[in-house]
Amino acid sequence: MEPLLKEIRQNPMLWLLVFVPVVFAAESLKPGAHTLLFVLSVLAIVPLAALLSHATESVSAKTGDAVGGLLNATLGNLTELVIAVAALRAGQYMLVKASIAGAIVTNTLFMLGASFLLGGLKQHVQEFNHITARLQASLLFLATIALLASSAVAKVDATADATFTGKLSVGLAVLLLMTYGLGMVFSLKTHRELFGSAEHAEDGEAPWPISLALATLAVVTVLVALVSEVFVESVQKAAQTFGITPAFVGFIIVALVGGAAEMASAFSGARKNRLDLSVGIALGSASQIALFVAPILVLLSYVIGPAPMDLQFWPGAVVMMLISTIAVSMVTSSGRSAWFVGVVLLTVYIIFAMTLYLLPPRAQ
Amino acid sequence: MEPLLKEIRQNPMLWLLVFVPVVFAAESLKPGAHTLLFVLSVLAIVPLAALLSHATESVSAKTGDAVGGLLNATLGNLTELVIAVAALRAGQYMLVKASIAGAIVTNTLFMLGASFLLGGLKQHVQEFNHITARLQASLLFLATIALLASSAVAKVDATADATFTGKLSVGLAVLLLMTYGLGMVFSLKTHRELFGSAEHAEDGEAPWPISLALATLAVVTVLVALVSEVFVESVQKAAQTFGITPAFVGFIIVALVGGAAEMASAFSGARKNRLDLSVGIALGSASQIALFVAPILVLLSYVIGPAPMDLQFWPGAVVMMLISTIAVSMVTSSGRSAWFVGVVLLTVYIIFAMTLYLLPPRAQ
Amino acid sequence: MEPLLKEIRQNPMLWLLVFVPVVFAAESLKPGAHTLLFVLSVLAIVPLAALLSHATESVSAKTGDAVGGLLNATLGNLTELVIAVAALRAGQYMLVKASIAGAIVTNTLFMLGASFLLGGLKQHVQEFNHITARLQASLLFLATIALLASSAVAKVDATADATFTGKLSVGLAVLLLMTYGLGMVFSLKTHRELFGSAEHAEDGEAPWPISLALATLAVVTVLVALVSEVFVESVQKAAQTFGITPAFVGFIIVALVGGAAEMASAFSGARKNRLDLSVGIALGSASQIALFVAPILVLLSYVIGPAPMDLQFWPGAVVMMLISTIAVSMVTSSGRSAWFVGVVLLTVYIIFAMTLYLLPPRAQ
């Protein structure tokens, strides 16, 4: 427990862990205070995500390269996955889909934009390996297309073709997972040198002992799952209070909360003029959402959901995901960044958020 | 006055200034001859735009780097702005929006395409700085996305959600102007070296004395405003005579007329094998339309228009703007051009024009 | 005849020529066996396409550079053209349009994806000339935009605006053919060094004597035309039997069958680590479909079709063509490939095929 306590003392973000017991207490005492529960659960998930991330990295550092890399890649978006599973069980498919779309958009526009801005405030022009970045951006674009193909191509009647949409989504999910598996072989086995720099954790953080890491992984995953239950229960009513829609909550709030830990790493890399790290985290995490988290949720919906979930996104989400990945591909193709590039990426993100706030998609 | 007269003697485009008094005379004598007035006002605006451009450059050359650069950047699309304000006052919002969209498409496809073609007829292969071009193309793409985000994302009922659309457009306008302001800081202060070559005027043109330049700026702006009134009044009826729509007029004619002066500079640069200059003018001018002219017009519509104008573009305009900026990004990413690249860019422009001529957007 | 027989002995694909007489025999004996006739005609077209390709290359090798290059470029997609003409005569416009769209998507995603995968299984990382590839990808993107502009921009009533659509399509066809002509001047005359490597045939294949080549060209074109008649007649009923639509047949089967010969060359180049050849074949062939085959078919429809064909594609086809060309542009911009890039391109292709299989476009 020593390294864990030391970590908590040093990292102010982890002080938010105090909200974990608070949220459970509040739920017992005031189960109807949805807005309070919503805010508390958000505050509690952030430090848990950070712990989860550190524990995953420690486990992967100990288990050796291949298994460790696999673990790290697979558990990298564990927080998003656990929150989405809670929403899936509650049948809130709009929230689930919005959080998938939002994670891709947030990881590209927001995470990369803020990295460029933070790094650019310290360095005049930052360079990064544009060959690797272009390869990663191409893979992200293709992964996003693969995820969106059926939504973009199909003009489906919402009612009549439900069986077709279901079949298509399952086929798509299986294909995406197969591609993800081959991608693991590619990035961890045959071409690991291309992805090397992005996998490593921060220099400053010593890995934990394996037993502590595994225990933390298990305990914190359960805690995230429990807090996510509170979050999903409270979010709909809290959203009504604030006048916001499930789409906005999923797209913006879940994506920011779920990605907080990765963002901390990406921003830290940018400030240390290691933009390769930031670009790798941002693009890798977004690819993983498209190729792993989304199809897993479709398949899980047949087991734990009240009804099968398909992969049809509302048109605005399709447009936002495509634009984000094209933008990232352009922005990273020069291998250079400066603060204003970050500002414009963030502006596009804010505009997307504003549009979604004022003009939510129709209920499906 | 000496330098002004000398300029007029040397530059055949300025001989068209004779049409300025002619258009006012014609309006007094034959106020109903709409087609004639339309043609005359177009012929009168072209040389005024060229004078405006030269006067702006002279003022900015005299006032020192930072203020001069700001002036040059802000007044660079003054002609487009003045014409659009006249259309705004007359409540012709389709014309205004079409001229915004058209300016972006014309500055990219037509200005760049003709530059590549003209330059390529003299040089076998022309090279330009692809790092700077890529950065500028990325910024243009992001600026265009920011402008279009709400049109692309929102599936709005034309009637029901007018208040939402209005709110969104104002928010968008404020964000775009803030981004524009930060862009000024970026291009004029922190990273001016990246944009240096594109800001300078032609070598051959000596700047005017400051008093002459300021007087020209003031007088010509008033003249452009007056001629634009005639233009906007006559255009609708003239368009009916020719069987063309306000959308076509705004998209093609206003954009070509308003950008004539910049095009002259860009083409001259291309013929002198200084493609960096041409690319900088084309991409910079298009970015400025998206980040400065468009939001200013939205905000002005609350003051001088008969009703607030929003930033919702018709779907065809969204597609054309997005495709143009993606095309430009691809074409400039190699840092090389040859005549056929120009031909294909111009072909796409002609196809857009032809489509708009034959299949105009529905009335809004 | 000696070289032809030697070629047939050496090339197992040509052994399929045995199906050419079989298909004619089957048609006389069992004219109602649509599924059988469909399968046999597909099997017969593949070796004929390979012969056609070799004969074209032999003629162009003998007739000297300029004329030969022109012939090679113009006859390169002869098989697709002949099949489409047969479909045109039968009035199966959905099949024609689907085969145009499918040829572009198949030549980019499938041909390039399989080349990257096959080459990547032999070589760790393959490099190719990214300057040339970017230029070719830009030209392909612009050609595709030109082809799609009216479909993407126009929101046409299927019924009311038929005359407008017709005019637009003819204008578009003429523009595309003019651009194609200028492109020939560019690639064969003024800038042939940029395209040199992609034009040459395989080293191993000796050109045939000119008389044999011309005779083969004539005879095989007639045979392809005759087999295509059987193919088009049988395909609709066979498709019903298999439960697939004309869109799927055109998009996937015609495109794969018609491009079999070029694919053989592209794959062979990739395995020999000559990716420049593969990229040149894939991008060049796709550009030719957009700029030459598609407009020729529109113009031919006025002569041989039961009614004029327009160039309006269904929205899914527009999306697939745009996404394919953007994807290829991104993937080739780094000038490097590895096996996983091929896997992801193929995945996107499979997803498009799956979507089209499960969710065909509405009948036009």
PDB file of N, CA, C and O in Angstrom, chain C residues 142-174:
ATOM      1  N   LEU C 142      -9.721  14.786 -57.130  1.00  0.00           N
ATOM      2  CA  LEU C 142     -10.378  15.821 -57.922  1.00  0.00           C
ATOM      3  C   LEU C 142     -11.248  15.198 -59.018  1.00  0.00           C
ATOM      4  O   LEU C 142     -12.360  15.664 -59.278  1.00  0.00           O
ATOM      5  N   ALA C 143     -10.756  14.123 -59.657  1.00  0.00           N
ATOM      6  CA  ALA C 143     -11.553  13.462 -60.683  1.00  0.00           C
ATOM      7  C   ALA C 143     -12.838  12.906 -60.077  1.00  0.00           C
ATOM      8  O   ALA C 143     -13.926  13.017 -60.662  1.00  0.00           O
ATOM      9  N   THR C 144     -12.721  12.333 -58.879  1.00  0.00           N
ATOM     10  CA  THR C 144     -13.910  11.771 -58.239  1.00  0.00           C
ATOM     11  C   THR C 144     -14.884  12.875 -57.857  1.00  0.00           C
ATOM     12  O   THR C 144     -16.099  12.734 -58.024  1.00  0.00           O
ATOM     13  N   ILE C 145     -14.351  13.986 -57.320  1.00  0.00           N
ATOM     14  CA  ILE C 145     -15.227  15.113 -57.006  1.00  0.00           C
ATOM     15  C   ILE C 145     -15.948  15.576 -58.261  1.00  0.00           C
ATOM     16  O   ILE C 145     -17.150  15.819 -58.255  1.00  0.00           O
ATOM     17  N   ALA C 146     -15.187  15.716 -59.356  1.00  0.00           N
ATOM     18  CA  ALA C 146     -15.794  16.186 -60.596  1.00  0.00           C
ATOM     19  C   ALA C 146     -16.930  15.260 -61.005  1.00  0.00           C
ATOM     20  O   ALA C 146     -18.012  15.700 -61.400  1.00  0.00           O
ATOM     21  N   LEU C 147     -16.695  13.958 -60.874  1.00  0.00           N
ATOM     22  CA  LEU C 147     -17.733  12.985 -61.229  1.00  0.00           C
ATOM     23  C   LEU C 147     -18.945  13.107 -60.315  1.00  0.00           C
ATOM     24  O   LEU C 147     -20.089  12.973 -60.733  1.00  0.00           O
ATOM     25  N   LEU C 148     -18.680  13.387 -59.026  1.00  0.00           N
ATOM     26  CA  LEU C 148     -19.742  13.343 -58.027  1.00  0.00           C
ATOM     27  C   LEU C 148     -20.383  14.675 -57.754  1.00  0.00           C
ATOM     28  O   LEU C 148     -21.418  14.732 -57.076  1.00  0.00           O
ATOM     29  N   ALA C 149     -19.759  15.777 -58.233  1.00  0.00           N
ATOM     30  CA  ALA C 149     -20.202  17.106 -57.809  1.00  0.00           C
ATOM     31  C   ALA C 149     -21.713  17.251 -57.906  1.00  0.00           C
ATOM     32  O   ALA C 149     -22.358  17.677 -56.941  1.00  0.00           O
ATOM     33  N   SER C 150     -22.274  16.870 -59.049  1.00  0.00           N
ATOM     34  CA  SER C 150     -23.700  17.131 -59.194  1.00  0.00           C
ATOM     35  C   SER C 150     -24.511  16.243 -58.266  1.00  0.00           C
ATOM     36  O   SER C 150     -25.509  16.675 -57.713  1.00  0.00           O
ATOM     37  N   SER C 151     -24.078  14.996 -58.053  1.00  0.00           N
ATOM     38  CA  SER C 151     -24.825  14.146 -57.113  1.00  0.00           C
ATOM     39  C   SER C 151     -24.736  14.700 -55.701  1.00  0.00           C
ATOM     40  O   SER C 151     -25.704  14.684 -54.947  1.00  0.00           O
ATOM     41  N   ALA C 152     -23.551  15.200 -55.342  1.00  0.00           N
ATOM     42  CA  ALA C 152     -23.357  15.648 -53.966  1.00  0.00           C
ATOM     43  C   ALA C 152     -24.055  16.967 -53.719  1.00  0.00           C
ATOM     44  O   ALA C 152     -24.581  17.210 -52.639  1.00  0.00           O
ATOM     45  N   VAL C 153     -24.047  17.827 -54.712  1.00  0.00           N
ATOM     46  CA  VAL C 153     -24.578  19.168 -54.519  1.00  0.00           C
ATOM     47  C   VAL C 153     -26.077  19.217 -54.741  1.00  0.00           C
ATOM     48  O   VAL C 153     -26.807  19.877 -54.005  1.00  0.00           O
ATOM     49  N   ALA C 154     -26.526  18.511 -55.756  1.00  0.00           N
ATOM     50  CA  ALA C 154     -27.923  18.642 -56.149  1.00  0.00           C
ATOM     51  C   ALA C 154     -28.837  17.844 -55.230  1.00  0.00           C
ATOM     52  O   ALA C 154     -28.542  16.713 -54.885  1.00  0.00           O
ATOM     53  N   LYS C 155     -29.892  18.486 -54.814  1.00  0.00           N
ATOM     54  CA  LYS C 155     -30.956  17.749 -54.135  1.00  0.00           C
ATOM     55  C   LYS C 155     -32.123  17.736 -55.103  1.00  0.00           C
ATOM     56  O   LYS C 155     -32.961  18.626 -55.119  1.00  0.00           O
ATOM     57  N   VAL C 156     -32.117  16.744 -55.948  1.00  0.00           N
ATOM     58  CA  VAL C 156     -33.051  16.745 -57.065  1.00  0.00           C
ATOM     59  C   VAL C 156     -34.272  15.909 -56.744  1.00  0.00           C
ATOM     60  O   VAL C 156     -34.160  14.837 -56.144  1.00  0.00           O
ATOM     61  N   ASP C 157     -35.429  16.407 -57.168  1.00  0.00           N
ATOM     62  CA  ASP C 157     -36.592  15.527 -57.195  1.00  0.00           C
ATOM     63  C   ASP C 157     -36.384  14.490 -58.278  1.00  0.00           C
ATOM     64  O   ASP C 157     -36.005  14.818 -59.405  1.00  0.00           O
ATOM     65  N   ALA C 158     -36.622  13.243 -57.934  1.00  0.00           N
ATOM     66  CA  ALA C 158     -36.394  12.183 -58.909  1.00  0.00           C
ATOM     67  C   ALA C 158     -37.239  12.407 -60.162  1.00  0.00           C
ATOM     68  O   ALA C 158     -36.838  12.065 -61.269  1.00  0.00           O
ATOM     69  N   THR C 159     -38.405  12.966 -59.990  1.00  0.00           N
ATOM     70  CA  THR C 159     -39.306  13.087 -61.135  1.00  0.00           C
ATOM     71  C   THR C 159     -39.198  14.446 -61.833  1.00  0.00           C
ATOM     72  O   THR C 159     -38.917  14.531 -63.020  1.00  0.00           O
ATOM     73  N   ALA C 160     -39.349  15.523 -61.064  1.00  0.00           N
ATOM     74  CA  ALA C 160     -39.596  16.825 -61.680  1.00  0.00           C
ATOM     75  C   ALA C 160     -38.419  17.328 -62.509  1.00  0.00           C
ATOM     76  O   ALA C 160     -38.605  17.872 -63.586  1.00  0.00           O
ATOM     77  N   ASP C 161     -37.194  17.145 -61.994  1.00  0.00           N
ATOM     78  CA  ASP C 161     -36.089  17.850 -62.613  1.00  0.00           C
ATOM     79  C   ASP C 161     -35.301  16.990 -63.598  1.00  0.00           C
ATOM     80  O   ASP C 161     -34.107  17.190 -63.788  1.00  0.00           O
ATOM     81  N   ALA C 162     -35.946  16.013 -64.194  1.00  0.00           N
ATOM     82  CA  ALA C 162     -35.224  15.087 -65.054  1.00  0.00           C
ATOM     83  C   ALA C 162     -34.500  15.813 -66.182  1.00  0.00           C
ATOM     84  O   ALA C 162     -33.382  15.458 -66.539  1.00  0.00           O
ATOM     85  N   THR C 163     -35.133  16.839 -66.755  1.00  0.00           N
ATOM     86  CA  THR C 163     -34.456  17.531 -67.862  1.00  0.00           C
ATOM     87  C   THR C 163     -33.204  18.240 -67.379  1.00  0.00           C
ATOM     88  O   THR C 163     -32.172  18.216 -68.047  1.00  0.00           O
ATOM     89  N   PHE C 164     -33.302  18.879 -66.171  1.00  0.00           N
ATOM     90  CA  PHE C 164     -32.114  19.530 -65.622  1.00  0.00           C
ATOM     91  C   PHE C 164     -30.991  18.522 -65.401  1.00  0.00           C
ATOM     92  O   PHE C 164     -29.850  18.731 -65.781  1.00  0.00           O
ATOM     93  N   THR C 165     -31.352  17.389 -64.787  1.00  0.00           N
ATOM     94  CA  THR C 165     -30.355  16.379 -64.514  1.00  0.00           C
ATOM     95  C   THR C 165     -29.706  15.887 -65.786  1.00  0.00           C
ATOM     96  O   THR C 165     -28.494  15.675 -65.842  1.00  0.00           O
ATOM     97  N   GLY C 166     -30.502  15.723 -66.819  1.00  0.00           N
ATOM     98  CA  GLY C 166     -29.972  15.279 -68.100  1.00  0.00           C
ATOM     99  C   GLY C 166     -28.969  16.272 -68.662  1.00  0.00           C
ATOM    100  O   GLY C 166     -27.839  15.896 -69.012  1.00  0.00           O
ATOM    101  N   LYS C 167     -29.359  17.544 -68.721  1.00  0.00           N
ATOM    102  CA  LYS C 167     -28.448  18.584 -69.211  1.00  0.00           C
ATOM    103  C   LYS C 167     -27.154  18.598 -68.421  1.00  0.00           C
ATOM    104  O   LYS C 167     -26.057  18.656 -68.977  1.00  0.00           O
ATOM    105  N   LEU C 168     -27.309  18.565 -67.096  1.00  0.00           N
ATOM    106  CA  LEU C 168     -26.148  18.612 -66.228  1.00  0.00           C
ATOM    107  C   LEU C 168     -25.216  17.444 -66.501  1.00  0.00           C
ATOM    108  O   LEU C 168     -23.986  17.593 -66.574  1.00  0.00           O
ATOM    109  N   SER C 169     -25.786  16.251 -66.670  1.00  0.00           N
ATOM    110  CA  SER C 169     -24.955  15.067 -66.870  1.00  0.00           C
ATOM    111  C   SER C 169     -24.205  15.131 -68.192  1.00  0.00           C
ATOM    112  O   SER C 169     -23.040  14.733 -68.270  1.00  0.00           O
ATOM    113  N   VAL C 170     -24.852  15.639 -69.230  1.00  0.00           N
ATOM    114  CA  VAL C 170     -24.162  15.747 -70.509  1.00  0.00           C
ATOM    115  C   VAL C 170     -23.034  16.780 -70.408  1.00  0.00           C
ATOM    116  O   VAL C 170     -21.904  16.531 -70.861  1.00  0.00           O
ATOM    117  N   GLY C 171     -23.327  17.936 -69.805  1.00  0.00           N
ATOM    118  CA  GLY C 171     -22.285  18.948 -69.633  1.00  0.00           C
ATOM    119  C   GLY C 171     -21.107  18.392 -68.859  1.00  0.00           C
ATOM    120  O   GLY C 171     -19.931  18.592 -69.197  1.00  0.00           O
ATOM    121  N   LEU C 172     -21.447  17.667 -67.783  1.00  0.00           N
ATOM    122  CA  LEU C 172     -20.440  17.048 -66.938  1.00  0.00           C
ATOM    123  C   LEU C 172     -19.596  16.060 -67.741  1.00  0.00           C
ATOM    124  O   LEU C 172     -18.356  16.033 -67.634  1.00  0.00           O
ATOM    125  N   ALA C 173     -20.271  15.247 -68.567  1.00  0.00           N
ATOM    126  CA  ALA C 173     -19.561  14.226 -69.351  1.00  0.00           C
ATOM    127  C   ALA C 173     -18.566  14.889 -70.293  1.00  0.00           C
ATOM    128  O   ALA C 173     -17.409  14.445 -70.413  1.00  0.00           O
ATOM    129  N   VAL C 174     -19.004  15.972 -70.952  1.00  0.00           N
ATOM    130  CA  VAL C 174     -18.111  16.648 -71.888  1.00  0.00           C
ATOM    131  C   VAL C 174     -16.902  17.229 -71.141  1.00  0.00           C
ATOM    132  O   VAL C 174     -15.748  17.072 -71.565  1.00  0.00           O
TER     133      VAL C 174
END
